[in-house]
JSON list of C-alpha atoms in Angstrom, two decimals:
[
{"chain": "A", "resi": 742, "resn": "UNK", "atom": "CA", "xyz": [1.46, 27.78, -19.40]},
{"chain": "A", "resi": 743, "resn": "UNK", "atom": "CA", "xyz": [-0.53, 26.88, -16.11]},
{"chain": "A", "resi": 744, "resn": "UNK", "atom": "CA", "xyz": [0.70, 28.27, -12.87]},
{"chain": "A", "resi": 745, "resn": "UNK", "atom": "CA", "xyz": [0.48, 27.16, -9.49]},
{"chain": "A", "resi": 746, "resn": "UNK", "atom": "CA", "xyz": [0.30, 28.65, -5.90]},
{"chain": "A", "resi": 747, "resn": "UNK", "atom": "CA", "xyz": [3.01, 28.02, -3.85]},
{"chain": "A", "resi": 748, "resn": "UNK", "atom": "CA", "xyz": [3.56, 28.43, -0.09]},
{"chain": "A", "resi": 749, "resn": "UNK", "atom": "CA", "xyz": [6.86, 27.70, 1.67]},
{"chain": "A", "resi": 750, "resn": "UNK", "atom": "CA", "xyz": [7.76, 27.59, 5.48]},
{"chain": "A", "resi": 751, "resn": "UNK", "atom": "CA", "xyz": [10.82, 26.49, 7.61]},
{"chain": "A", "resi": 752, "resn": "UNK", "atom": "CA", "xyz": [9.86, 24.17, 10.24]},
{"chain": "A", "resi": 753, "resn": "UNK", "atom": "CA", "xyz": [11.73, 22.81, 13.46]},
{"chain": "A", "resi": 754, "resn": "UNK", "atom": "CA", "xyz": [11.34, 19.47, 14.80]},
{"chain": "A", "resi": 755, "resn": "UNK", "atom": "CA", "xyz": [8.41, 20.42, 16.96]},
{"chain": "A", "resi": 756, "resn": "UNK", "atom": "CA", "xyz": [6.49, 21.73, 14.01]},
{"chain": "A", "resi": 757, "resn": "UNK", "atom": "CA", "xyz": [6.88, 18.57, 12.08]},
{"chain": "A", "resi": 758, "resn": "UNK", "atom": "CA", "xyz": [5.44, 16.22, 14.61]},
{"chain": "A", "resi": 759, "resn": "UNK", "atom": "CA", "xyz": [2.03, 18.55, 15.04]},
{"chain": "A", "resi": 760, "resn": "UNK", "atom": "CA", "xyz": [1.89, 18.68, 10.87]},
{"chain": "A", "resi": 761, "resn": "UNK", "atom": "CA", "xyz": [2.00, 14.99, 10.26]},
{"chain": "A", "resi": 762, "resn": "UNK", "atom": "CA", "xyz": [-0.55, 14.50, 13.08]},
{"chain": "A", "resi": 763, "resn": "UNK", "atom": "CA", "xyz": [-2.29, 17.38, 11.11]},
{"chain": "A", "resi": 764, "resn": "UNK", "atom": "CA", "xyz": [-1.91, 15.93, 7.43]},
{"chain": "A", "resi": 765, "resn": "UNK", "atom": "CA", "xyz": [-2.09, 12.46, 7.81]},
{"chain": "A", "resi": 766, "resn": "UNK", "atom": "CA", "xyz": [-5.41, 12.85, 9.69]},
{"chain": "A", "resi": 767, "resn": "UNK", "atom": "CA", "xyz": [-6.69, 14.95, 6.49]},
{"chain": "A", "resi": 768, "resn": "UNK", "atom": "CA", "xyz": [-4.61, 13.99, 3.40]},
{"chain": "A", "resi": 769, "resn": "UNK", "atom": "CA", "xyz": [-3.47, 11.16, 1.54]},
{"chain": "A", "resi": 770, "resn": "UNK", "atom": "CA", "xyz": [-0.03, 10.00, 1.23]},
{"chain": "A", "resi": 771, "resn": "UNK", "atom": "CA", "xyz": [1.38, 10.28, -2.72]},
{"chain": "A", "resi": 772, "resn": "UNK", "atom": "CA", "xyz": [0.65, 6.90, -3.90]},
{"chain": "A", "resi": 773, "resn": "UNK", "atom": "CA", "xyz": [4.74, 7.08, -5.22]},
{"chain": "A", "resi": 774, "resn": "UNK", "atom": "CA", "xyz": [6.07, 7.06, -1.13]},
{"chain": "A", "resi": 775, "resn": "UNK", "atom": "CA", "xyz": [7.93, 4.26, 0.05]},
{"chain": "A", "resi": 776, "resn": "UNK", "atom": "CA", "xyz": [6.70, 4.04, 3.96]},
{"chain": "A", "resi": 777, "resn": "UNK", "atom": "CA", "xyz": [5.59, 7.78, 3.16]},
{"chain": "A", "resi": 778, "resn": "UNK", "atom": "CA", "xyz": [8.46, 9.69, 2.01]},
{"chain": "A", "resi": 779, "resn": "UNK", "atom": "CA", "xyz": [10.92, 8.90, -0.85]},
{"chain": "A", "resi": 780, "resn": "UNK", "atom": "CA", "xyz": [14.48, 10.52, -1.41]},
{"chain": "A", "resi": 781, "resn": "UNK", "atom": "CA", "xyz": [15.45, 12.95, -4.31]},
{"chain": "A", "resi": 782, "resn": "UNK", "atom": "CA", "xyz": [18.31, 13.38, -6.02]},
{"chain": "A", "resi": 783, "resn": "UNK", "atom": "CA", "xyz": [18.66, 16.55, -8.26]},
{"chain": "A", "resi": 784, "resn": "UNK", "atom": "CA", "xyz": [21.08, 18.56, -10.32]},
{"chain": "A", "resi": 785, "resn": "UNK", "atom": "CA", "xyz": [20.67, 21.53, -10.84]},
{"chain": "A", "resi": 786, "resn": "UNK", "atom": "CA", "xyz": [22.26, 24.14, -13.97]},
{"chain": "A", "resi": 787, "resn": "UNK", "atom": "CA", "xyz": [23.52, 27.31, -13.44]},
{"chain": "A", "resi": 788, "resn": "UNK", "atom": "CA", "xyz": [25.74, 29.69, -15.53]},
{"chain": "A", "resi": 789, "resn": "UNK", "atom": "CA", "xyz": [29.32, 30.69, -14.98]},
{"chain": "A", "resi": 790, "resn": "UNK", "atom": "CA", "xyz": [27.86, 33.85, -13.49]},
{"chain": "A", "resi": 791, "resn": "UNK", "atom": "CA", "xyz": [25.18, 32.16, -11.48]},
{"chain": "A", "resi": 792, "resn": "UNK", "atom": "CA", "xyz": [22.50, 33.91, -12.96]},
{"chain": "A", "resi": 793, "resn": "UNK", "atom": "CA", "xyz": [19.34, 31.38, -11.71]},
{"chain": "A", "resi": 794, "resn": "UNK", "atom": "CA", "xyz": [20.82, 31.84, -8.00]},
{"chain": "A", "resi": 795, "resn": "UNK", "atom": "CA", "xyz": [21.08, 35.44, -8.50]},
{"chain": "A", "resi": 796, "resn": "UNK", "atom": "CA", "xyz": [18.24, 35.75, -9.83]},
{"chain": "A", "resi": 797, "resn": "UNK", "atom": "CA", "xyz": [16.74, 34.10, -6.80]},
{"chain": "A", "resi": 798, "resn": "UNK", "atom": "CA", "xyz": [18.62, 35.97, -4.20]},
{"chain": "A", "resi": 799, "resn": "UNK", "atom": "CA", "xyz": [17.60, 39.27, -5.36]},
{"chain": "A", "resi": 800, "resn": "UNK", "atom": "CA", "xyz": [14.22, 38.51, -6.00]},
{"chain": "A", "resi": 801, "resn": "UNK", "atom": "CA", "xyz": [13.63, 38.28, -9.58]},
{"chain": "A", "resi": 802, "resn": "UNK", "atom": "CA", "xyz": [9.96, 38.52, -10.52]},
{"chain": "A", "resi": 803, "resn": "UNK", "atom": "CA", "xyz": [10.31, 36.18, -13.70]},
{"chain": "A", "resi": 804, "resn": "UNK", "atom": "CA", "xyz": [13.28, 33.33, -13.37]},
{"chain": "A", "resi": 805, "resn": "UNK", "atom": "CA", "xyz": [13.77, 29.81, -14.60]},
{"chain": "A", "resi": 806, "resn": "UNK", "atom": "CA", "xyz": [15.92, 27.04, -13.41]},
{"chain": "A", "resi": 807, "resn": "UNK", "atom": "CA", "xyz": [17.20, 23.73, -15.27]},
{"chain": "A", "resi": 808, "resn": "UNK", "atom": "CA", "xyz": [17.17, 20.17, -13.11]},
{"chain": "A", "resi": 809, "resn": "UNK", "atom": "CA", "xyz": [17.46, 16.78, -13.73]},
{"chain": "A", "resi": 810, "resn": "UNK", "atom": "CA", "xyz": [15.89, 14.36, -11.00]},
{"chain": "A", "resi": 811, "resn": "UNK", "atom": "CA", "xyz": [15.52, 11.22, -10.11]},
{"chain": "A", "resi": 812, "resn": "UNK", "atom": "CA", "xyz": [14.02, 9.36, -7.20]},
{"chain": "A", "resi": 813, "resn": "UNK", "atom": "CA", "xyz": [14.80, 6.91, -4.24]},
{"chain": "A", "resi": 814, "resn": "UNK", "atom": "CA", "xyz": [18.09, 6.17, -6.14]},
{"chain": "A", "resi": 815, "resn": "UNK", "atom": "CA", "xyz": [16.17, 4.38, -9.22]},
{"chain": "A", "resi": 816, "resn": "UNK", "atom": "CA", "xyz": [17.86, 5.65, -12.64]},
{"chain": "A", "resi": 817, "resn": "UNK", "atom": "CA", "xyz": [15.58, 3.94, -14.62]},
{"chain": "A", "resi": 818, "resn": "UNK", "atom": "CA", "xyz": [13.17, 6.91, -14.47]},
{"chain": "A", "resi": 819, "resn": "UNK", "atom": "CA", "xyz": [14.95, 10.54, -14.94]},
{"chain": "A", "resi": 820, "resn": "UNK", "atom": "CA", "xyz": [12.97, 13.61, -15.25]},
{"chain": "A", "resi": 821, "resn": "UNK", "atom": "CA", "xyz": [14.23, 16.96, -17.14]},
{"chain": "A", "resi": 822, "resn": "UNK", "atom": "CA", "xyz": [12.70, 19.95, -15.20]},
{"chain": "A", "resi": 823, "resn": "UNK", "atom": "CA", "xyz": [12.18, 23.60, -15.87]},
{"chain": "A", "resi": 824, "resn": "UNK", "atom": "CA", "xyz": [11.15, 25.45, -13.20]},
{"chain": "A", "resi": 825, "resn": "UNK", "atom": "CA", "xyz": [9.67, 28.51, -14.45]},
{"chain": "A", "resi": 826, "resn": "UNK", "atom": "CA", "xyz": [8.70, 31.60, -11.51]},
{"chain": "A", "resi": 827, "resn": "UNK", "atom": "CA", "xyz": [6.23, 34.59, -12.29]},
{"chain": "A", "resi": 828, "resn": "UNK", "atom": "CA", "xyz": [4.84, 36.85, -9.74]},
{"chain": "A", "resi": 829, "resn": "UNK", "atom": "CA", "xyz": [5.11, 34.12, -6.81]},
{"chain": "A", "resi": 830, "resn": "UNK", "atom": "CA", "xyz": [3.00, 31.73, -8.68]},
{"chain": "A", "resi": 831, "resn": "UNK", "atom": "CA", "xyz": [5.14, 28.33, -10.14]},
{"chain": "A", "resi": 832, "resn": "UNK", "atom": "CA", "xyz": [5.30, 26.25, -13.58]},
{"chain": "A", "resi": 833, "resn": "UNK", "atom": "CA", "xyz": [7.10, 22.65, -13.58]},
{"chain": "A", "resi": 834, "resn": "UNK", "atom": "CA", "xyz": [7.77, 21.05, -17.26]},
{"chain": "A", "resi": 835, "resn": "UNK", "atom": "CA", "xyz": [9.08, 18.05, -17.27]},
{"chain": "A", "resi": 836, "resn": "UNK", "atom": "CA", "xyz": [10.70, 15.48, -19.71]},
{"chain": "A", "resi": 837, "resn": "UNK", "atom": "CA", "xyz": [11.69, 11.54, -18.86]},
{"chain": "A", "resi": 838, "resn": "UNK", "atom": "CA", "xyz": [14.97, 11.29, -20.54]},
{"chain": "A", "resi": 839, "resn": "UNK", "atom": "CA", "xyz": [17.16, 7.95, -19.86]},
{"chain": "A", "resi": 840, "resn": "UNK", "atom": "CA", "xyz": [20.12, 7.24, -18.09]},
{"chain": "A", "resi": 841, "resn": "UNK", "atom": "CA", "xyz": [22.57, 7.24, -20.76]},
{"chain": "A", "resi": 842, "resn": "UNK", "atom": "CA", "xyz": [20.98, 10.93, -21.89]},
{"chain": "A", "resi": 843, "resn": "UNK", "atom": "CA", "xyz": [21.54, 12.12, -18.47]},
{"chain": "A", "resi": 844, "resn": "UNK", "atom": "CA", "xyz": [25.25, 10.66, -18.01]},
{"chain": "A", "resi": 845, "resn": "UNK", "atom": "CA", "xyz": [26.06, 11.91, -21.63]},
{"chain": "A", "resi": 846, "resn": "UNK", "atom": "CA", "xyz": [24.73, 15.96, -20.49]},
{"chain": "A", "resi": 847, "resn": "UNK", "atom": "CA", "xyz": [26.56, 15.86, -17.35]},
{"chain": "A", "resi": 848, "resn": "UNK", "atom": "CA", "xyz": [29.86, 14.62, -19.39]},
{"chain": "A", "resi": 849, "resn": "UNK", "atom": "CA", "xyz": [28.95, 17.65, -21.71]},
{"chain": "A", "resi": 850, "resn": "UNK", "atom": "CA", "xyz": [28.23, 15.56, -24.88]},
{"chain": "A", "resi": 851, "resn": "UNK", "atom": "CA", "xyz": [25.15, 17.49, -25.92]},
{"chain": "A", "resi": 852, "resn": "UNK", "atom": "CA", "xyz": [24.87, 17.69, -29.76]},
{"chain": "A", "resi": 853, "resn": "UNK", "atom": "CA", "xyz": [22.16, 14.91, -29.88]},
{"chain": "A", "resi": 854, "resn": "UNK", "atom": "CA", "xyz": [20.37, 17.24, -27.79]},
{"chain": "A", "resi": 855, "resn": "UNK", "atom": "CA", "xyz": [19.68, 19.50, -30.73]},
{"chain": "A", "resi": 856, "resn": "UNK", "atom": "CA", "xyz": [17.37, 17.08, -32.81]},
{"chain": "A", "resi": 857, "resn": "UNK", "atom": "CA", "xyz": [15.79, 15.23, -29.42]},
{"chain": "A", "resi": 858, "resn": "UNK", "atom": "CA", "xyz": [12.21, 14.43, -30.06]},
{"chain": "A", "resi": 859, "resn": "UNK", "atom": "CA", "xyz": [11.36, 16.72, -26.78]},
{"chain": "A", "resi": 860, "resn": "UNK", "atom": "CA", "xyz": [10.99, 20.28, -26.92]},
{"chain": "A", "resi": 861, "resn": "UNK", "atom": "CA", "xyz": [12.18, 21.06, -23.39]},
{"chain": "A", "resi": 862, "resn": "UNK", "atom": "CA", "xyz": [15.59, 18.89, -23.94]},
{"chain": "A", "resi": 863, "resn": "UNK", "atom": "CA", "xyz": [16.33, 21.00, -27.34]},
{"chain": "A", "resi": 864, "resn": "UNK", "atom": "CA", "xyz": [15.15, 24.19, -24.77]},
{"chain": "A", "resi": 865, "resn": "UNK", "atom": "CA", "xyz": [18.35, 23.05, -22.76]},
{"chain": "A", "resi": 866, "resn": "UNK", "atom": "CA", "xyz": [20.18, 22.48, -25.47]},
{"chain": "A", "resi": 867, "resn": "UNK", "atom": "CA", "xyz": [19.94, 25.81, -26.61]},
{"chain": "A", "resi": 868, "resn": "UNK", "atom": "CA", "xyz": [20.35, 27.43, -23.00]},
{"chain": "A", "resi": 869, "resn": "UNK", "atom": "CA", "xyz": [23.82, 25.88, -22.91]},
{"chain": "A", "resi": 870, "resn": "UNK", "atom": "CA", "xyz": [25.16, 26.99, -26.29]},
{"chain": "A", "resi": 871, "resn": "UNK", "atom": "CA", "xyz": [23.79, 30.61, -25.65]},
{"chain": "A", "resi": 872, "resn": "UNK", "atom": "CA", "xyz": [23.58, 31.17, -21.77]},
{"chain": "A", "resi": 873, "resn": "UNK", "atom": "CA", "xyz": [26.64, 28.62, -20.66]},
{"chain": "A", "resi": 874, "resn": "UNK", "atom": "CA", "xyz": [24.54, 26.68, -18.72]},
{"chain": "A", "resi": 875, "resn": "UNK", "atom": "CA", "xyz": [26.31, 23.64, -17.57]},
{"chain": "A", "resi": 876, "resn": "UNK", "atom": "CA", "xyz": [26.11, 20.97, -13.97]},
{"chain": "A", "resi": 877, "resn": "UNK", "atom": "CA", "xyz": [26.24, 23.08, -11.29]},
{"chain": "A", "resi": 878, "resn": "UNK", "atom": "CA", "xyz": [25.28, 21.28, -7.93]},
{"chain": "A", "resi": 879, "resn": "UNK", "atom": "CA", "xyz": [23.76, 18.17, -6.76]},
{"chain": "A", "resi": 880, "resn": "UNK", "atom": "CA", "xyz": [20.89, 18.47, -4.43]},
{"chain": "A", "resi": 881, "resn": "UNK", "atom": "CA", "xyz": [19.75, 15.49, -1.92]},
{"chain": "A", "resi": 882, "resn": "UNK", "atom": "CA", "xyz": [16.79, 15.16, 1.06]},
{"chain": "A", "resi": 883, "resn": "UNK", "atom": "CA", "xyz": [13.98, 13.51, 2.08]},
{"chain": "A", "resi": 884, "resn": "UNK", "atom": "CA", "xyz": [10.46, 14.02, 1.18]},
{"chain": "A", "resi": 885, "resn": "UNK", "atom": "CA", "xyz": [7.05, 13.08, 3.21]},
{"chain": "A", "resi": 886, "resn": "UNK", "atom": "CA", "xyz": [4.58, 13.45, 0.32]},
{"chain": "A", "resi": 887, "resn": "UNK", "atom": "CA", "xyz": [0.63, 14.17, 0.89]},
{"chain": "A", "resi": 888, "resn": "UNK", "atom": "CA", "xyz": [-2.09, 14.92, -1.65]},
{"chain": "A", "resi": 889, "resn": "UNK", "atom": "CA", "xyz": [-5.87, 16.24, -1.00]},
{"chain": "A", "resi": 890, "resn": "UNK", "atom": "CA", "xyz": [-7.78, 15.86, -4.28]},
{"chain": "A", "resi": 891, "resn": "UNK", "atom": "CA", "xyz": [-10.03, 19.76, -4.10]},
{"chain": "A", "resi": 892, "resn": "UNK", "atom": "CA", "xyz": [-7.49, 22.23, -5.57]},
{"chain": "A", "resi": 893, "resn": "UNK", "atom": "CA", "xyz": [-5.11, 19.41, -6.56]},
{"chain": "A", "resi": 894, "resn": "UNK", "atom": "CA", "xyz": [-3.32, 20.67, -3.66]},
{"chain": "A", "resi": 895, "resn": "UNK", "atom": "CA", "xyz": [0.16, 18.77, -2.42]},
{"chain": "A", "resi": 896, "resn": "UNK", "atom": "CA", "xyz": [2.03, 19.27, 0.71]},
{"chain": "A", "resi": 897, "resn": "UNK", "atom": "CA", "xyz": [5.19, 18.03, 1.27]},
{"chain": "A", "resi": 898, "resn": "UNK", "atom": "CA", "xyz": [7.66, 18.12, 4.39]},
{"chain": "A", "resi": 899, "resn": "UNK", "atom": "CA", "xyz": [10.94, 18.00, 3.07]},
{"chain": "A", "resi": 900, "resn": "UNK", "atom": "CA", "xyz": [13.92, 17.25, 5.04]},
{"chain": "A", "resi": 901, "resn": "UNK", "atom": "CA", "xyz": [18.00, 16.52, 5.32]},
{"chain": "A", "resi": 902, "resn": "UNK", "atom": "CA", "xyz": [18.67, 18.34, 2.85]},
{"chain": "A", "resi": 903, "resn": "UNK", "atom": "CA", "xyz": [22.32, 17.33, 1.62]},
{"chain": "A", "resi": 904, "resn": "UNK", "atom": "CA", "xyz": [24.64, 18.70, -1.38]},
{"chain": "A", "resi": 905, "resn": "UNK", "atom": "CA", "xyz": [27.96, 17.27, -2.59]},
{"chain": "A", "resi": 906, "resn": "UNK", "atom": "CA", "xyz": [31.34, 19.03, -2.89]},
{"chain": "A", "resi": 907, "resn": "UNK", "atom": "CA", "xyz": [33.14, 19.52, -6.15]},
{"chain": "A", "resi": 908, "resn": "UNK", "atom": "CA", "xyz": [30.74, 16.84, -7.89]},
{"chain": "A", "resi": 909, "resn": "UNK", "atom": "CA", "xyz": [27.92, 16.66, -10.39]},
{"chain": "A", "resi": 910, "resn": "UNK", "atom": "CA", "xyz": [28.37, 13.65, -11.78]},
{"chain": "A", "resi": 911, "resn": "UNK", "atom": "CA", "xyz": [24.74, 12.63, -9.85]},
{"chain": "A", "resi": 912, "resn": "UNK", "atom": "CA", "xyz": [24.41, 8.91, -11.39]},
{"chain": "A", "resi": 913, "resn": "UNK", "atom": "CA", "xyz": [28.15, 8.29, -9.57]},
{"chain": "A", "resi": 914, "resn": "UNK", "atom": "CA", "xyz": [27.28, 6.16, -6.52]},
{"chain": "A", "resi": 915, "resn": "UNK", "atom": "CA", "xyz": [30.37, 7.34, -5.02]},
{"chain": "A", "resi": 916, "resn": "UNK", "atom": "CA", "xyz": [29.99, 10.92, -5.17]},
{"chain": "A", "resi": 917, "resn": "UNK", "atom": "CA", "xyz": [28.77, 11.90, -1.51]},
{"chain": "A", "resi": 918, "resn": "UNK", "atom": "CA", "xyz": [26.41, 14.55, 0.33]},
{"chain": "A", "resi": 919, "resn": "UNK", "atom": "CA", "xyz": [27.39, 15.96, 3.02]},
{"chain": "A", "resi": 920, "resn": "UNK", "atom": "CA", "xyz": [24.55, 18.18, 5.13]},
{"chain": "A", "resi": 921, "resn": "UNK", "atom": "CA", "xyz": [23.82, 21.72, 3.03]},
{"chain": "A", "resi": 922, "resn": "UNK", "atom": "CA", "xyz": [24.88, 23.86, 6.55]},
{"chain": "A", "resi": 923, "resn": "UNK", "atom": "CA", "xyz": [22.24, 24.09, 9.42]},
{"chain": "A", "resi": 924, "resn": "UNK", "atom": "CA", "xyz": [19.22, 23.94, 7.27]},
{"chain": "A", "resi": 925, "resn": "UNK", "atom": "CA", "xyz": [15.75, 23.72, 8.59]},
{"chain": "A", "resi": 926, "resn": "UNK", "atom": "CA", "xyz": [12.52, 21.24, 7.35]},
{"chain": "A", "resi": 927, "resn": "UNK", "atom": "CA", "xyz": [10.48, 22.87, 5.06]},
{"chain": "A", "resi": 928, "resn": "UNK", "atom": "CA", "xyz": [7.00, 22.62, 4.43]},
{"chain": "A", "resi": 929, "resn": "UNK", "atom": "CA", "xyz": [5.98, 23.32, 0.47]},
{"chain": "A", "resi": 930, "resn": "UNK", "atom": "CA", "xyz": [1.90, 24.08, 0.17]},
{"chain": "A", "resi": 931, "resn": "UNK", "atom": "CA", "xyz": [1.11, 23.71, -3.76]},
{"chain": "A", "resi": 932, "resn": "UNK", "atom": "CA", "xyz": [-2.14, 24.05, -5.34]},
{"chain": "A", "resi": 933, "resn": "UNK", "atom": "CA", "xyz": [-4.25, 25.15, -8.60]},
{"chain": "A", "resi": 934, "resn": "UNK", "atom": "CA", "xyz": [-7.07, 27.71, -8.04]},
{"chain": "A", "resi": 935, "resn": "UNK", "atom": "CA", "xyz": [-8.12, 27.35, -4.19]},
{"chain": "A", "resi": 936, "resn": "UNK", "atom": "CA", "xyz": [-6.68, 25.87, -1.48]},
{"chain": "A", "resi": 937, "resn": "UNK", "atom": "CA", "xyz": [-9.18, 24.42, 0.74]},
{"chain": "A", "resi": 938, "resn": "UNK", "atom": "CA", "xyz": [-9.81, 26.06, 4.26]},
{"chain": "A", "resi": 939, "resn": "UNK", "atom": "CA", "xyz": [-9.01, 22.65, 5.91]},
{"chain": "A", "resi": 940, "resn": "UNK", "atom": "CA", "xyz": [-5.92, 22.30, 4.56]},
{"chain": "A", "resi": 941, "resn": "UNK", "atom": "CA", "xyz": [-4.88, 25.97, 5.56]},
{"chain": "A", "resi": 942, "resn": "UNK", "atom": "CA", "xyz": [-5.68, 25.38, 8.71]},
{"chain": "A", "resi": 943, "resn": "UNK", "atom": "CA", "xyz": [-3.48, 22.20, 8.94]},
{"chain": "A", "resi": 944, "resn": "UNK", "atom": "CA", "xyz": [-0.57, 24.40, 7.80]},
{"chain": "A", "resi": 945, "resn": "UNK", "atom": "CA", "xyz": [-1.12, 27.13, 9.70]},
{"chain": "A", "resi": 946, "resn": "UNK", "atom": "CA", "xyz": [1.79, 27.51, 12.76]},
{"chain": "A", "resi": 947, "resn": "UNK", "atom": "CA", "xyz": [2.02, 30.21, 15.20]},
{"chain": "A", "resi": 948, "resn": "UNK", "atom": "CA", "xyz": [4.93, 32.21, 14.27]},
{"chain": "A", "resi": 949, "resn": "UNK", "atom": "CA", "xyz": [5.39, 30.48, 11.74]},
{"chain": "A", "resi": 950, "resn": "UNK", "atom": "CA", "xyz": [5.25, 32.58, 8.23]},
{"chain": "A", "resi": 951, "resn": "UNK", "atom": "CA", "xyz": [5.80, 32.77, 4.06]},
{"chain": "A", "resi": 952, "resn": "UNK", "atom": "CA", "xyz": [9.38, 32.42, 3.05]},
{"chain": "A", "resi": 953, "resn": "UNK", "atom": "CA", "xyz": [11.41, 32.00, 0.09]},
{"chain": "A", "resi": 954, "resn": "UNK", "atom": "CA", "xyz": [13.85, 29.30, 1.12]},
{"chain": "A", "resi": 955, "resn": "UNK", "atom": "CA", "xyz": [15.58, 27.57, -2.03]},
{"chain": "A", "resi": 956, "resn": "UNK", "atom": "CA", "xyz": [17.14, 24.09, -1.55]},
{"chain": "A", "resi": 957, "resn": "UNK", "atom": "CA", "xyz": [19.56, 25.17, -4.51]},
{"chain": "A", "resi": 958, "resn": "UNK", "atom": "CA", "xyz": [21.01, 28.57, -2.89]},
{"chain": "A", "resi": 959, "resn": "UNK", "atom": "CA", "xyz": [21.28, 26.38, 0.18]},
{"chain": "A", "resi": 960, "resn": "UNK", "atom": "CA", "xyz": [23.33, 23.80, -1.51]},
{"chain": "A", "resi": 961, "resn": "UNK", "atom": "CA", "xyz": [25.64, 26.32, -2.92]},
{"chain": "A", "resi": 962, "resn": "UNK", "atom": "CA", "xyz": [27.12, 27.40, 0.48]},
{"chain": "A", "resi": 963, "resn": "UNK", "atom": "CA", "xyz": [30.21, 25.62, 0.12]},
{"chain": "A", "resi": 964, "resn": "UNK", "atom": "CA", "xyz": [31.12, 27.31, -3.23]}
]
């Protein structure tokens, strides 16, 4: 399993306009933006206990979240995600399921799951008959996407972040987001074995330092 490097920092407004100055002077947009961003909507899986956000909150060296995702509102292409954490450094697998597989997990039908051609949707599968691990919350924002080809680094600047009340069912139109509390805009730094001095410069903020910020703890607020 291939980790990456992963740097997160909450921004303010101010900080935004300098990086995109920065970024777009150095970086490419992700070939996937609309305009240069795209929305994402996620749902995320948690136990009855909330063990992946506890595990987060206190700091858990080794932890692994469940998602499905898909983006700027088009269901025709749904992702499965584990998100797998280890000493700081990140893992994403992923799996396209379809629309009717993602509907039929957030009803809770899930025995077809068990012979799926895909190892990580029979890994989910197995999570939920063992762990409990069912819809938890729906995740929402806005995403400016940029990619710099040394390092297969990615930054992204990802903002209004949103999260619905007392709904999973993320394929429903009608289920609403409503702002996930006073949150900030965060900047995610990704890469594979270096990160490129020009591109840590461009990230670099005074005051500015390392967090941990989770867009799924923040989305639980109203629980």
């Amino acid at each position: 399993m291939d980790y990456r490097h992963e740097w997160k920092y909450e921004m303010n407004t101010a900080d935004v306009l300098t990086l995109r100055m920065r970024l777009n002077a150095i970086m490419q947009s992700d070939p996937h933006a609309i305009d240069g961003r795209y929305s994402i909507r996620s749902l995320y899986f948690d136990t009855a206990s909330d063990k992946a956000l506890r595990e987060k909150l206190d700091g858990v060296n080794i932890r692994e979240k469940f998602r499905i995702r898909y983006y700027n509102l088009d269901t025709g292409l749904i992702h499965l995600e584990k998100k797998s954490k280890m000493s700081g450094l990140g893992n994403k697998q992923s799996a396209a399921i379809t629309k009717a597989e993602a509907q039929a997990i957030v009803d809770g039908d899930i025995e077809w799951m068990r012979e799926h051609e895909s190892g990580l949707v029979r890994e989910l599968y197995a999570k939920i008959k063992t762990e409990g691990l069912r819809p938890k919350t729906i995740v929402d924002y806005v995403r400016e996407p940029f990619v710099f080809p040394a390092g297969n680094v990615r930054v992204t600047i990802d903002s209004d972040i949103r999260t619905a009340i007392n709904c999973t069912d993320f394929l429903n139109p009608d289920c609403i987001t409503v702002p996930a509390g006073d949150t900030p805009v965060i900047l995610e730094v990704k890469w594979d074995e270096f990160l490129p001095d020009i591109i840590k410069d461009a990230v670099t903020v005074p005051g500015r330092r390392v967090g941990a910020f989770s867009k799924y703890a923040q989305c639980r607020i109203y629980d």
